[in-house]
CSV table of C-alpha atoms in Angstrom, one decimal:
chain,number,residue,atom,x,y,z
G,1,UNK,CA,-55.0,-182.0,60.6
G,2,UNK,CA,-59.1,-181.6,60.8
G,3,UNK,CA,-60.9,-178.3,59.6
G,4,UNK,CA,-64.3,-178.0,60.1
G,5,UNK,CA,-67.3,-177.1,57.8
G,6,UNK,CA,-70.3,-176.0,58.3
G,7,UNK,CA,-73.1,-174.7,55.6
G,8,UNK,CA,-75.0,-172.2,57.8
G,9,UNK,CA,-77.7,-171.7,55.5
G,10,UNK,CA,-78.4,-175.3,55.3
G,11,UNK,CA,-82.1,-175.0,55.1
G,12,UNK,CA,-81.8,-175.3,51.0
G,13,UNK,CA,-79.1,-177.9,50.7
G,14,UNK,CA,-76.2,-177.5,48.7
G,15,UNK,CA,-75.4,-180.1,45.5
G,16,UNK,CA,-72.0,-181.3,44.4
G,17,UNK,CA,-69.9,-179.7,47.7
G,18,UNK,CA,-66.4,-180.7,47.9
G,19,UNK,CA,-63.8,-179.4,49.5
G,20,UNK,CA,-59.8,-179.2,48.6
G,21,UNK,CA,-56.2,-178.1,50.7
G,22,UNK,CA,-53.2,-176.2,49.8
G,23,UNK,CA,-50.1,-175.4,51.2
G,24,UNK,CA,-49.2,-172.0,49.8
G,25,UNK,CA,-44.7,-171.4,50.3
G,26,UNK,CA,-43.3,-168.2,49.6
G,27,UNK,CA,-39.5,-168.1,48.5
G,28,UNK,CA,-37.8,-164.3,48.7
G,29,UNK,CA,-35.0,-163.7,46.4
G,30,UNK,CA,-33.3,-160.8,47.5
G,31,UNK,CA,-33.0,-157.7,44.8
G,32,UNK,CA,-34.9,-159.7,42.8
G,33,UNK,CA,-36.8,-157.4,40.0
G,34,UNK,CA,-37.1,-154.0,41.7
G,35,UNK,CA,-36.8,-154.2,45.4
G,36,UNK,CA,-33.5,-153.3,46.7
G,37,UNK,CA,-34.3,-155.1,50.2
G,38,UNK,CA,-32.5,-157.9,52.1
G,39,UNK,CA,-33.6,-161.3,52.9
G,40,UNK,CA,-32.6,-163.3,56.1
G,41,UNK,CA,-30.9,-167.0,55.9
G,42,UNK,CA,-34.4,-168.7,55.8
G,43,UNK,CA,-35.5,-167.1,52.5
G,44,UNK,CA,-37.6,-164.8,54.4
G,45,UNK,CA,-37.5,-161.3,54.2
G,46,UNK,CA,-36.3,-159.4,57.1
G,47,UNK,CA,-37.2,-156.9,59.7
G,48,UNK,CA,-34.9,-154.3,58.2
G,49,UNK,CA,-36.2,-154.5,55.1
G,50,UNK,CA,-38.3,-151.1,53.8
G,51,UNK,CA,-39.1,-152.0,50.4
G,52,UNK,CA,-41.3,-155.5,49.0
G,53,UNK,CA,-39.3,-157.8,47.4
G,54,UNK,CA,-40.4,-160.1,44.5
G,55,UNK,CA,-41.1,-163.7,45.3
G,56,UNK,CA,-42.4,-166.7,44.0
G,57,UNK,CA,-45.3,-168.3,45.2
G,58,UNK,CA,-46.3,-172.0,45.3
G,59,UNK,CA,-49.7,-174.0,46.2
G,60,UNK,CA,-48.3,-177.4,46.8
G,61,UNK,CA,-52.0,-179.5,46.7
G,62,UNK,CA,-52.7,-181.4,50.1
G,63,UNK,CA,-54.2,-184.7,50.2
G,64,UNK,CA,-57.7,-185.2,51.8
G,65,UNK,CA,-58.5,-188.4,53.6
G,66,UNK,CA,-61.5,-187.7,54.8
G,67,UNK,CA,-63.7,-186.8,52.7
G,68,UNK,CA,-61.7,-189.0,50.7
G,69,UNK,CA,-60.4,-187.1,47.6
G,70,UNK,CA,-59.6,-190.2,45.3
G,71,UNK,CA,-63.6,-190.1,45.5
G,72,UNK,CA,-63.5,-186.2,44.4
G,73,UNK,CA,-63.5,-185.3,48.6
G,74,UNK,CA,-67.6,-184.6,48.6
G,75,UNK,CA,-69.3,-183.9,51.4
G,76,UNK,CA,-72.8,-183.2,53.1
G,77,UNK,CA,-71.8,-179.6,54.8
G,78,UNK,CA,-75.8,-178.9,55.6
G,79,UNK,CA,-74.1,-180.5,59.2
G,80,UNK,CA,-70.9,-179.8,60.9
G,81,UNK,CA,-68.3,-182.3,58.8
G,82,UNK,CA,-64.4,-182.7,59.4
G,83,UNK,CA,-62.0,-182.7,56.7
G,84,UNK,CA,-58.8,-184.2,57.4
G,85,UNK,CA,-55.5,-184.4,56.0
G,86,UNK,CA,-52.8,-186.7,57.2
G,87,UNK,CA,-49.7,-185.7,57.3
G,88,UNK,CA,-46.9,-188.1,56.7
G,89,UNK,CA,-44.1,-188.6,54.5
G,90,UNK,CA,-45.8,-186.6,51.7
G,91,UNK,CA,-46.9,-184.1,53.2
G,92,UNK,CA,-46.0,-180.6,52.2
G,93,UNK,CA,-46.3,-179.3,55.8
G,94,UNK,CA,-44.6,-182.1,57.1
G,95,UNK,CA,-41.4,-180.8,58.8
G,96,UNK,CA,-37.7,-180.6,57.0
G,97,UNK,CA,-36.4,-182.7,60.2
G,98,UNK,CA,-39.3,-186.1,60.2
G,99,UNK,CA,-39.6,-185.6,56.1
G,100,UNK,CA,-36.2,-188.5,56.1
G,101,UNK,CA,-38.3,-191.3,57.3
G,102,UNK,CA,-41.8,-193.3,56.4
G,103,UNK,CA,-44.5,-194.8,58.4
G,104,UNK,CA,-43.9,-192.2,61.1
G,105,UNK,CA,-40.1,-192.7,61.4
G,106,UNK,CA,-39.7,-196.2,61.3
G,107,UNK,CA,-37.8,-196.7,57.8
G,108,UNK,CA,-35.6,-194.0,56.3
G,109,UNK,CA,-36.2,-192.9,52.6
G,110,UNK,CA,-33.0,-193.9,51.7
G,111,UNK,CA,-32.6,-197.0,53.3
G,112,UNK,CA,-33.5,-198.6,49.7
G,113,UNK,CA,-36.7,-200.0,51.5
G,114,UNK,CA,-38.7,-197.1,50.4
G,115,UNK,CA,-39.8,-196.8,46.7
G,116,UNK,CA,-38.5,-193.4,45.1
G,117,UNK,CA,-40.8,-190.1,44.9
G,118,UNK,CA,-38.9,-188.4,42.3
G,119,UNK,CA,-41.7,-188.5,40.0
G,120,UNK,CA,-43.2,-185.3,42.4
G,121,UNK,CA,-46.5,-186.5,42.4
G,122,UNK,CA,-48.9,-186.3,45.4
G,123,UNK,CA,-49.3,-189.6,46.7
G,124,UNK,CA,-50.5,-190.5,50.3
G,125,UNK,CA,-49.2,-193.5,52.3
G,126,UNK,CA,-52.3,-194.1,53.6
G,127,UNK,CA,-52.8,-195.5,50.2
G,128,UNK,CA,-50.2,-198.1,50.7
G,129,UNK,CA,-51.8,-199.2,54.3
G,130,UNK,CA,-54.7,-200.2,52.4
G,131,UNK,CA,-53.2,-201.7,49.0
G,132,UNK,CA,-53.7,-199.3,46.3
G,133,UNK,CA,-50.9,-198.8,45.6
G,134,UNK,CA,-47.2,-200.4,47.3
G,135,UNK,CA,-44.7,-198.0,49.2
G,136,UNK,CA,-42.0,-199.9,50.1
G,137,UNK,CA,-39.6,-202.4,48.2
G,138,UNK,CA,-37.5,-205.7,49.6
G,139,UNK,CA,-33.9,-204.2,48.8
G,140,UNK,CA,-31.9,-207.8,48.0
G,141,UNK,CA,-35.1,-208.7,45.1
G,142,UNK,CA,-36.4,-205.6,44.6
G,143,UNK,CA,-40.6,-207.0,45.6
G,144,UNK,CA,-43.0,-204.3,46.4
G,145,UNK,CA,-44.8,-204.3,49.7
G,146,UNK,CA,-47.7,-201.8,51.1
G,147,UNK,CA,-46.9,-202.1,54.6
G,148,UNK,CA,-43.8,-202.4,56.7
G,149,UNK,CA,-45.6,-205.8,58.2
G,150,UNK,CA,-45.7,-207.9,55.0
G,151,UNK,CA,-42.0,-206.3,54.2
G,152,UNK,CA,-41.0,-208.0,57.5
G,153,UNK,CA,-43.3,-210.9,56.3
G,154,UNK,CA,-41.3,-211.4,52.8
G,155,UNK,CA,-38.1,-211.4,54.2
G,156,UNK,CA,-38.3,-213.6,57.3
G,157,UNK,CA,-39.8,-216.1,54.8
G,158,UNK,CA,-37.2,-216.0,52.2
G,159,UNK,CA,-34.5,-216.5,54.9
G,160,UNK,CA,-36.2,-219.5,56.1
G,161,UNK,CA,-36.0,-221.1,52.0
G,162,UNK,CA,-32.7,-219.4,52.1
G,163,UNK,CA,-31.0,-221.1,55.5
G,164,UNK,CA,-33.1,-223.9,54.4
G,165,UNK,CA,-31.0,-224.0,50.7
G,166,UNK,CA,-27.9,-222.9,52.4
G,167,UNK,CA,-27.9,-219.8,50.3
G,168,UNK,CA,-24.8,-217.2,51.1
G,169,UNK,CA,-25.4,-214.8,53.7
G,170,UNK,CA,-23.0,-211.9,51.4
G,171,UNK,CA,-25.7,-210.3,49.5
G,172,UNK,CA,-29.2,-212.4,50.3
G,173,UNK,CA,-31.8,-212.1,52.5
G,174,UNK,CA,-29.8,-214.1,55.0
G,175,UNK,CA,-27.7,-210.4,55.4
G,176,UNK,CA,-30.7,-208.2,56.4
G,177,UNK,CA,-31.6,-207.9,60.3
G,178,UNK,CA,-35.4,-207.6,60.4
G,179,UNK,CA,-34.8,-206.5,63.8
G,180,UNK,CA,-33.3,-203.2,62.8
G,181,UNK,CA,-35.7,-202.5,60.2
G,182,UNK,CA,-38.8,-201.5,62.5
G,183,UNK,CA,-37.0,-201.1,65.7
G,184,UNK,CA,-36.5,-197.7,65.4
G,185,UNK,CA,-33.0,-197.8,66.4
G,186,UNK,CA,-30.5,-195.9,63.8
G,187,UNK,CA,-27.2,-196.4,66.0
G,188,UNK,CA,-26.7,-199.9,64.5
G,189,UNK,CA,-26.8,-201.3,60.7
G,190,UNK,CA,-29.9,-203.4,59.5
G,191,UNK,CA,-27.6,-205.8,58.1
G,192,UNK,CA,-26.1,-208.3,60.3
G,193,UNK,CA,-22.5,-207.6,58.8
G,194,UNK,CA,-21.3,-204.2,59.7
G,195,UNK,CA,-20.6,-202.7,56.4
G,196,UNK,CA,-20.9,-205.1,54.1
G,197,UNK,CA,-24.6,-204.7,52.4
G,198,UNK,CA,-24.4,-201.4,51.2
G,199,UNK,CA,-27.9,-202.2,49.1
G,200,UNK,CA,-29.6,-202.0,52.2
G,201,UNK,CA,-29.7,-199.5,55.2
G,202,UNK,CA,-25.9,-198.9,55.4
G,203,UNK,CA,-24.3,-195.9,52.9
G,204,UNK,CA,-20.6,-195.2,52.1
G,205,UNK,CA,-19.7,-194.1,55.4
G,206,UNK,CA,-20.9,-196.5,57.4
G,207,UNK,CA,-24.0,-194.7,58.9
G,208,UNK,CA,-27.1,-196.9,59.2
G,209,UNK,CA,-30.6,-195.0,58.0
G,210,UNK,CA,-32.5,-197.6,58.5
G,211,UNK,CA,-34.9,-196.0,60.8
G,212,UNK,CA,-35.5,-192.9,63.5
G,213,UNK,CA,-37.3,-192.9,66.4
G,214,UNK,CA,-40.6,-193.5,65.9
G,215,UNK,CA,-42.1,-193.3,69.7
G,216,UNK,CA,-40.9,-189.8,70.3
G,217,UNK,CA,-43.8,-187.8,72.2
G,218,UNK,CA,-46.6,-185.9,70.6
G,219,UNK,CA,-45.3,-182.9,72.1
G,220,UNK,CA,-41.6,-183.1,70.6
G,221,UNK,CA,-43.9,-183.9,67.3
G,222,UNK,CA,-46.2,-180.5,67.9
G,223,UNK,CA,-43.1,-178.3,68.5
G,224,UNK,CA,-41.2,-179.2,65.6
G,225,UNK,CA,-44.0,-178.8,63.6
G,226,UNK,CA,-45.1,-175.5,65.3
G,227,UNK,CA,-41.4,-173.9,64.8
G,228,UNK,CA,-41.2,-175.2,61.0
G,229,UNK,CA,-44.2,-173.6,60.2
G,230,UNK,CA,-43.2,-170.5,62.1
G,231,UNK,CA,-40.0,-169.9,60.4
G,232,UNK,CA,-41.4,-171.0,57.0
G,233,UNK,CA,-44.6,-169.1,57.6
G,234,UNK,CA,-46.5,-171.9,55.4
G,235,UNK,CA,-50.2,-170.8,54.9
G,236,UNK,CA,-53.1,-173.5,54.9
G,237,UNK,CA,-55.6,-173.0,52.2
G,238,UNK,CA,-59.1,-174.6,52.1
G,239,UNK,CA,-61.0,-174.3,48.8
G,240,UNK,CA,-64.9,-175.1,48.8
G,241,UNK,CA,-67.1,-175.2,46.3
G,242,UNK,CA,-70.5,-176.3,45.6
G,243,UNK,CA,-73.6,-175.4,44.1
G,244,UNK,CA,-76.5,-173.0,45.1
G,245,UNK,CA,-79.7,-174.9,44.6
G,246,UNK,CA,-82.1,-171.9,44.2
G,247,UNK,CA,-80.4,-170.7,41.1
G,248,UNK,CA,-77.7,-173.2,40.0
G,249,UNK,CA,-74.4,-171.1,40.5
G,250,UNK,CA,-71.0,-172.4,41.4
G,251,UNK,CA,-69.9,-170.2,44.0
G,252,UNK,CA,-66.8,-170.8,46.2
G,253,UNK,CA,-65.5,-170.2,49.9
G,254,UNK,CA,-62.0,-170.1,51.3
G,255,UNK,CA,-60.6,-169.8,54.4
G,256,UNK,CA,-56.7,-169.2,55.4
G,257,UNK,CA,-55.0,-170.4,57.9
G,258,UNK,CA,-51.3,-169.5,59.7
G,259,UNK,CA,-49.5,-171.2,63.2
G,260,UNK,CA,-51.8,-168.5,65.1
G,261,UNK,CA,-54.6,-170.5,64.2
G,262,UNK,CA,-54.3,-174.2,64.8
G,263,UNK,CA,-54.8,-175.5,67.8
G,264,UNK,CA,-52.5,-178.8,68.7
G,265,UNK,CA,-53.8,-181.7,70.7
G,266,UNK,CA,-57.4,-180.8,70.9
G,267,UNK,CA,-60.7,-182.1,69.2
G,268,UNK,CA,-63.8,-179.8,67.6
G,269,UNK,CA,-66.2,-179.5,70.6
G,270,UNK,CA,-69.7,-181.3,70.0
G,271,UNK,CA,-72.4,-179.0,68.5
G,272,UNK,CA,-75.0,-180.9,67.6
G,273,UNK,CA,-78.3,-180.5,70.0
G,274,UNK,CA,-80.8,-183.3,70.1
G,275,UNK,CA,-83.9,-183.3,72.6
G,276,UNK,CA,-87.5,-181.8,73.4
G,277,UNK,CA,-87.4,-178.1,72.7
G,278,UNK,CA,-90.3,-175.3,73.9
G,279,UNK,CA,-91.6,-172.5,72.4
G,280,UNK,CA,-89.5,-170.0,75.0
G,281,UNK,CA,-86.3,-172.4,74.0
G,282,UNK,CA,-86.9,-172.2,70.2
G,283,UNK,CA,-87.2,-168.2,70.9
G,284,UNK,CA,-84.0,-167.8,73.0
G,285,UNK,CA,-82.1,-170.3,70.5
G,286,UNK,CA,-83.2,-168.5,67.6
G,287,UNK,CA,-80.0,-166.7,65.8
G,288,UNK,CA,-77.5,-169.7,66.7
G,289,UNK,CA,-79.5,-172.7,66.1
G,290,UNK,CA,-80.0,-173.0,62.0
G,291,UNK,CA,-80.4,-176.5,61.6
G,292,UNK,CA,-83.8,-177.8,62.6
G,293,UNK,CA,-85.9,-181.2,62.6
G,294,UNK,CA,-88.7,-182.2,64.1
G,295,UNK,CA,-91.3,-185.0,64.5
G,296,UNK,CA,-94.9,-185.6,65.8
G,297,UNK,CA,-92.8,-186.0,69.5
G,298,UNK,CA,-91.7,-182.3,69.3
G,299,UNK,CA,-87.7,-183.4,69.5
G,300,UNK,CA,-85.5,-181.8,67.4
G,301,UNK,CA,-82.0,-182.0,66.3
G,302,UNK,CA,-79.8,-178.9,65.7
G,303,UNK,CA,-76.6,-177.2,65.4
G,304,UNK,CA,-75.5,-174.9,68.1
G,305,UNK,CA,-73.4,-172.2,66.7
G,306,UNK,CA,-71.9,-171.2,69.8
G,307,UNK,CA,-70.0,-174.1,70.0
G,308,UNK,CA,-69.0,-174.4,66.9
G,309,UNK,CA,-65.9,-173.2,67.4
G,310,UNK,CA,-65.0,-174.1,70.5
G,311,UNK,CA,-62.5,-177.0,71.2
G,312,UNK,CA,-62.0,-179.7,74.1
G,313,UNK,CA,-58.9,-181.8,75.0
């Protein structure tokens, strides 16, 4: 999910800008405090409803990847910059129905191959893709892995040692079907026995979480995620701050968004201008062209407001 920013006075550059998300969740109780209205199944309240209702309400902090918020997410806005959050298994937009499985469906969280997130905090897995930190666990030994590749990795290699020692297959690496683990198949069990390694992806009844399907479409992704925030009517904050240069103050900007405003499948159309410019152009270009820079060759690079907004497939 990209935003973008843009500091239209950017002729005095601002110091320190950084830029932050939130998902902000409201939960109706019905009759709660002094409304006497009704809410509907989803927590929501409904159409009949004629008085407010009390409600809590809950900023649930998004992680930025770009700018990269484990470096405080600052940014040069004195030119049209992207901020992007990724949303995967930690996500609080992510929806109810994908929110089972990591690395975009491939392992289910309970499959014991995914380290627990009871702890609440806001993590990213983009952070185990790059080895800060390790997201998934071997469940026969219980090593920590960043990716799903040197998971897969670990456990072909202990089965060759193991076949090679003539270690049981009950209960050892021997059991698990690597197969199964990243094929995105959940109609089988990612042990070879059939119900035998309940350590791994198979639970009491028999039903194998070892993975979903990861290759569904973008649109099956875009419509889940378009009716969940629909029903749940999640609001996107952006928080940015920064500091004025002429007189040092902290000031800060934010921006709301809802379903009505995100656009799905679509990229921020280019605005930046770059070329040999005339006196008549300058003139004409005059209230939408704020960024300026020129050399002794009389080309200039700009920002063209008009497009700013605009967006391209």
């Amino acid at each position: 999910m990209d935003v973008q920013v843009y500091d239209a006075d950017s002729s005095h550059a601002l110091v320190e800008a950084h830029v932050r998300f939130y998902a902000i969740r409201r939960h109706f109780h019905a009759g709660g405090g002094g409304g006497n209205g009704s809410s509907s199944s989803s927590g929501l309240p409904s159409s009949s409803s004629s008085r407010m209702l009390h409600h809590n309400l809950k900023f649930d902090p998004m992680r930025i990847i770009n700018p990269d918020d484990e470096l405080g997410a600052v940014m040069f806005p004195s030119t049209p910059t992207s901020v992007s959050h990724h949303i995967d298994a930690y996500s609080p937009i992510l929806p109810p129905s994908r929110r089972e499985f990591y690395e975009n469906g491939r392992i289910h969280q309970n499959s014991n191959f995914v380290l627990d997130n009871s702890t609440g905090l806001n993590l990213r897995e983009v952070d185990s893709y790059t080895g800060n930190r390790d997201g998934l666990q071997c469940a026969v030994c219980g090593e920590t892995y960043g990716t799903t590749q040197n998971l897969v990795r670990h456990i072909r290699m202990c089965q060759l040692v193991e076949e090679h020692d003539d270690y049981p297959v009950k209960g050892s690496h021997r059991e698990l079907d690597v197969a199964m683990i990243v094929s995105g198949n959940n109609n089988n069990n990612v042990s070879k026995g059939v119900s035998t390694f309940h350590r791994g992806g198979v639970n009491k009844n028999g039903t194998s979480f070892a993975c979903a399907d990861g290759n569904s479409s973008d649109e099956q992704w875009y419509d889940d995620f378009r009716e969940y925030l629909t029903t749940s009517q999640i609001e996107i904050l952006c928080v940015f701050e920064a500091i004025e240069p002429l007189f040092s103050g902290t000031f800060q900007c934010m921006q709301s968004y809802t379903i009505d405003d995100i656009v799905f499948g679509r990229e921020f159309a280019p605005c930046m201008l770059y070329g040999e410019e005339s006196a008549e152009n300058e003139r004409k270009w005059w209230h939408r062209l704020l960024l300026g820079y020129s050399n002794d060759n009389d080309v200039a690079a700009r920002v063209d407001l008009d497009r700013f907004h605009e967006i391209v497939n």
